[in-house]
Amino acid sequence: FQYEGGVGTTSIVLEGIFELSSKMKQFPAKFDQQRLTKFVNYLSSKRQPTNIKSAYFLLRACQKLSDNQVITNNLKNFLKK
């Protein structure tokens, strides 16, 4: 799941989704596990960024993914099933 601007734009979109989800205390209705997986797969395919700007945005996205309480809680619930 990539947006036209590459890693930087994708990272900013992902951050916006997570900011919204933290305010709502749930994922937005159209953002499901499948879409999250697509984001993670795209970002993990960019593990070796070619420039500093891409590295910066990749790290920001990874931090959002690892620090987000909504994801953590949803992942825990998913693993319990």
Short mmCIF file of the C-alpha atoms (twelve columns), coordinates in Angstrom:
data_MODEL
# 
_entry.id   MODEL 
# 
loop_
_atom_site.group_PDB 
_atom_site.id 
_atom_site.type_symbol 
_atom_site.label_atom_id 
_atom_site.label_alt_id 
_atom_site.label_comp_id 
_atom_site.label_asym_id 
_atom_site.label_seq_id 
_atom_site.Cartn_x 
_atom_site.Cartn_y 
_atom_site.Cartn_z 
_atom_site.pdbx_PDB_model_num 
ATOM 1  C CA . PHE A 1  0.000   0.000   0.000  1 
ATOM 2  C CA . GLN A 2  2.019   2.934   -1.277 1 
ATOM 3  C CA . TYR A 3  1.015   6.507   -1.874 1 
ATOM 4  C CA . GLU A 4  2.441   8.534   -4.763 1 
ATOM 5  C CA . GLY A 5  5.171   10.162  -2.690 1 
ATOM 6  C CA . GLY A 6  6.760   6.888   -1.611 1 
ATOM 7  C CA . VAL A 7  7.919   6.229   1.938  1 
ATOM 8  C CA . GLY A 8  7.523   9.842   3.119  1 
ATOM 9  C CA . THR A 9  3.925   10.258  2.018  1 
ATOM 10 C CA . THR A 10 2.975   6.740   3.106  1 
ATOM 11 C CA . SER A 11 4.471   7.418   6.535  1 
ATOM 12 C CA . ILE A 12 2.543   10.684  6.915  1 
ATOM 13 C CA . VAL A 13 -0.733  9.007   5.889  1 
ATOM 14 C CA . LEU A 14 -0.103  6.182   8.350  1 
ATOM 15 C CA . GLU A 15 0.657   8.670   11.133 1 
ATOM 16 C CA . GLY A 16 -2.587  10.501  10.379 1 
ATOM 17 C CA . ILE A 17 -4.554  7.268   10.594 1 
ATOM 18 C CA . PHE A 18 -2.961  6.442   13.939 1 
ATOM 19 C CA . GLU A 19 -3.558  9.934   15.330 1 
ATOM 20 C CA . LEU A 20 -7.217  9.592   14.363 1 
ATOM 21 C CA . SER A 21 -7.429  6.112   15.866 1 
ATOM 22 C CA . SER A 22 -5.916  7.279   19.161 1 
ATOM 23 C CA . LYS A 23 -8.465  10.095  19.386 1 
ATOM 24 C CA . MET A 24 -11.329 7.714   18.534 1 
ATOM 25 C CA . LYS A 25 -9.820  4.878   20.623 1 
ATOM 26 C CA . GLN A 26 -10.466 2.544   17.687 1 
ATOM 27 C CA . PHE A 27 -9.454  2.170   14.087 1 
ATOM 28 C CA . PRO A 28 -11.404 4.177   11.515 1 
ATOM 29 C CA . ALA A 29 -14.133 2.029   9.928  1 
ATOM 30 C CA . LYS A 30 -12.393 1.545   6.579  1 
ATOM 31 C CA . PHE A 31 -8.997  0.735   8.091  1 
ATOM 32 C CA . ASP A 32 -8.940  -2.962  8.855  1 
ATOM 33 C CA . GLN A 33 -6.325  -5.625  9.560  1 
ATOM 34 C CA . GLN A 34 -5.816  -6.297  5.852  1 
ATOM 35 C CA . ARG A 35 -4.990  -2.650  5.107  1 
ATOM 36 C CA . LEU A 36 -2.660  -2.479  8.091  1 
ATOM 37 C CA . THR A 37 -0.870  -5.574  6.797  1 
ATOM 38 C CA . LYS A 38 -0.434  -3.920  3.394  1 
ATOM 39 C CA . PHE A 39 1.100   -0.839  5.032  1 
ATOM 40 C CA . VAL A 40 3.469   -2.959  7.117  1 
ATOM 41 C CA . ASN A 41 4.465   -5.092  4.115  1 
ATOM 42 C CA . TYR A 42 5.223   -2.005  2.042  1 
ATOM 43 C CA . LEU A 43 7.253   -0.374  4.806  1 
ATOM 44 C CA . SER A 44 9.152   -3.577  5.561  1 
ATOM 45 C CA . SER A 45 10.058  -3.856  1.870  1 
ATOM 46 C CA . LYS A 46 11.833  -0.489  2.293  1 
ATOM 47 C CA . ARG A 47 14.109  -1.657  5.100  1 
ATOM 48 C CA . GLN A 48 17.171  -0.340  3.293  1 
ATOM 49 C CA . PRO A 49 16.300  3.243   2.388  1 
ATOM 50 C CA . THR A 50 18.358  4.957   -0.280 1 
ATOM 51 C CA . ASN A 51 18.520  8.398   1.325  1 
ATOM 52 C CA . ILE A 52 18.281  10.108  4.706  1 
ATOM 53 C CA . LYS A 53 14.789  11.478  4.113  1 
ATOM 54 C CA . SER A 54 13.400  7.990   3.413  1 
ATOM 55 C CA . ALA A 55 15.193  6.614   6.470  1 
ATOM 56 C CA . TYR A 56 13.703  9.356   8.645  1 
ATOM 57 C CA . PHE A 57 10.144  8.703   7.490  1 
ATOM 58 C CA . LEU A 58 10.610  4.944   7.717  1 
ATOM 59 C CA . LEU A 59 11.737  5.302   11.345 1 
ATOM 60 C CA . ARG A 60 8.781   7.597   12.123 1 
ATOM 61 C CA . ALA A 61 6.351   5.049   10.684 1 
ATOM 62 C CA . CYS A 62 7.992   2.189   12.604 1 
ATOM 63 C CA . GLN A 63 7.796   4.178   15.820 1 
ATOM 64 C CA . LYS A 64 4.084   4.892   15.255 1 
ATOM 65 C CA . LEU A 65 3.445   1.209   14.617 1 
ATOM 66 C CA . SER A 66 5.290   0.104   17.738 1 
ATOM 67 C CA . ASP A 67 3.979   2.780   20.120 1 
ATOM 68 C CA . ASN A 68 0.292   2.794   19.153 1 
ATOM 69 C CA . GLN A 69 -1.989  1.542   21.947 1 
ATOM 70 C CA . VAL A 70 -4.906  0.844   19.608 1 
ATOM 71 C CA . ILE A 71 -2.757  -1.522  17.553 1 
ATOM 72 C CA . THR A 72 -1.333  -3.154  20.659 1 
ATOM 73 C CA . ASN A 73 -4.798  -3.768  22.114 1 
ATOM 74 C CA . ASN A 74 -6.218  -5.016  18.797 1 
ATOM 75 C CA . LEU A 75 -3.234  -7.309  18.305 1 
ATOM 76 C CA . LYS A 76 -3.665  -8.756  21.796 1 
ATOM 77 C CA . ASN A 77 -7.356  -9.393  21.117 1 
ATOM 78 C CA . PHE A 78 -6.540  -10.954 17.744 1 
ATOM 79 C CA . LEU A 79 -3.945  -13.288 19.273 1 
ATOM 80 C CA . LYS A 80 -6.387  -14.420 21.999 1 
ATOM 81 C CA . LYS A 81 -8.785  -15.797 19.380 1 
# 
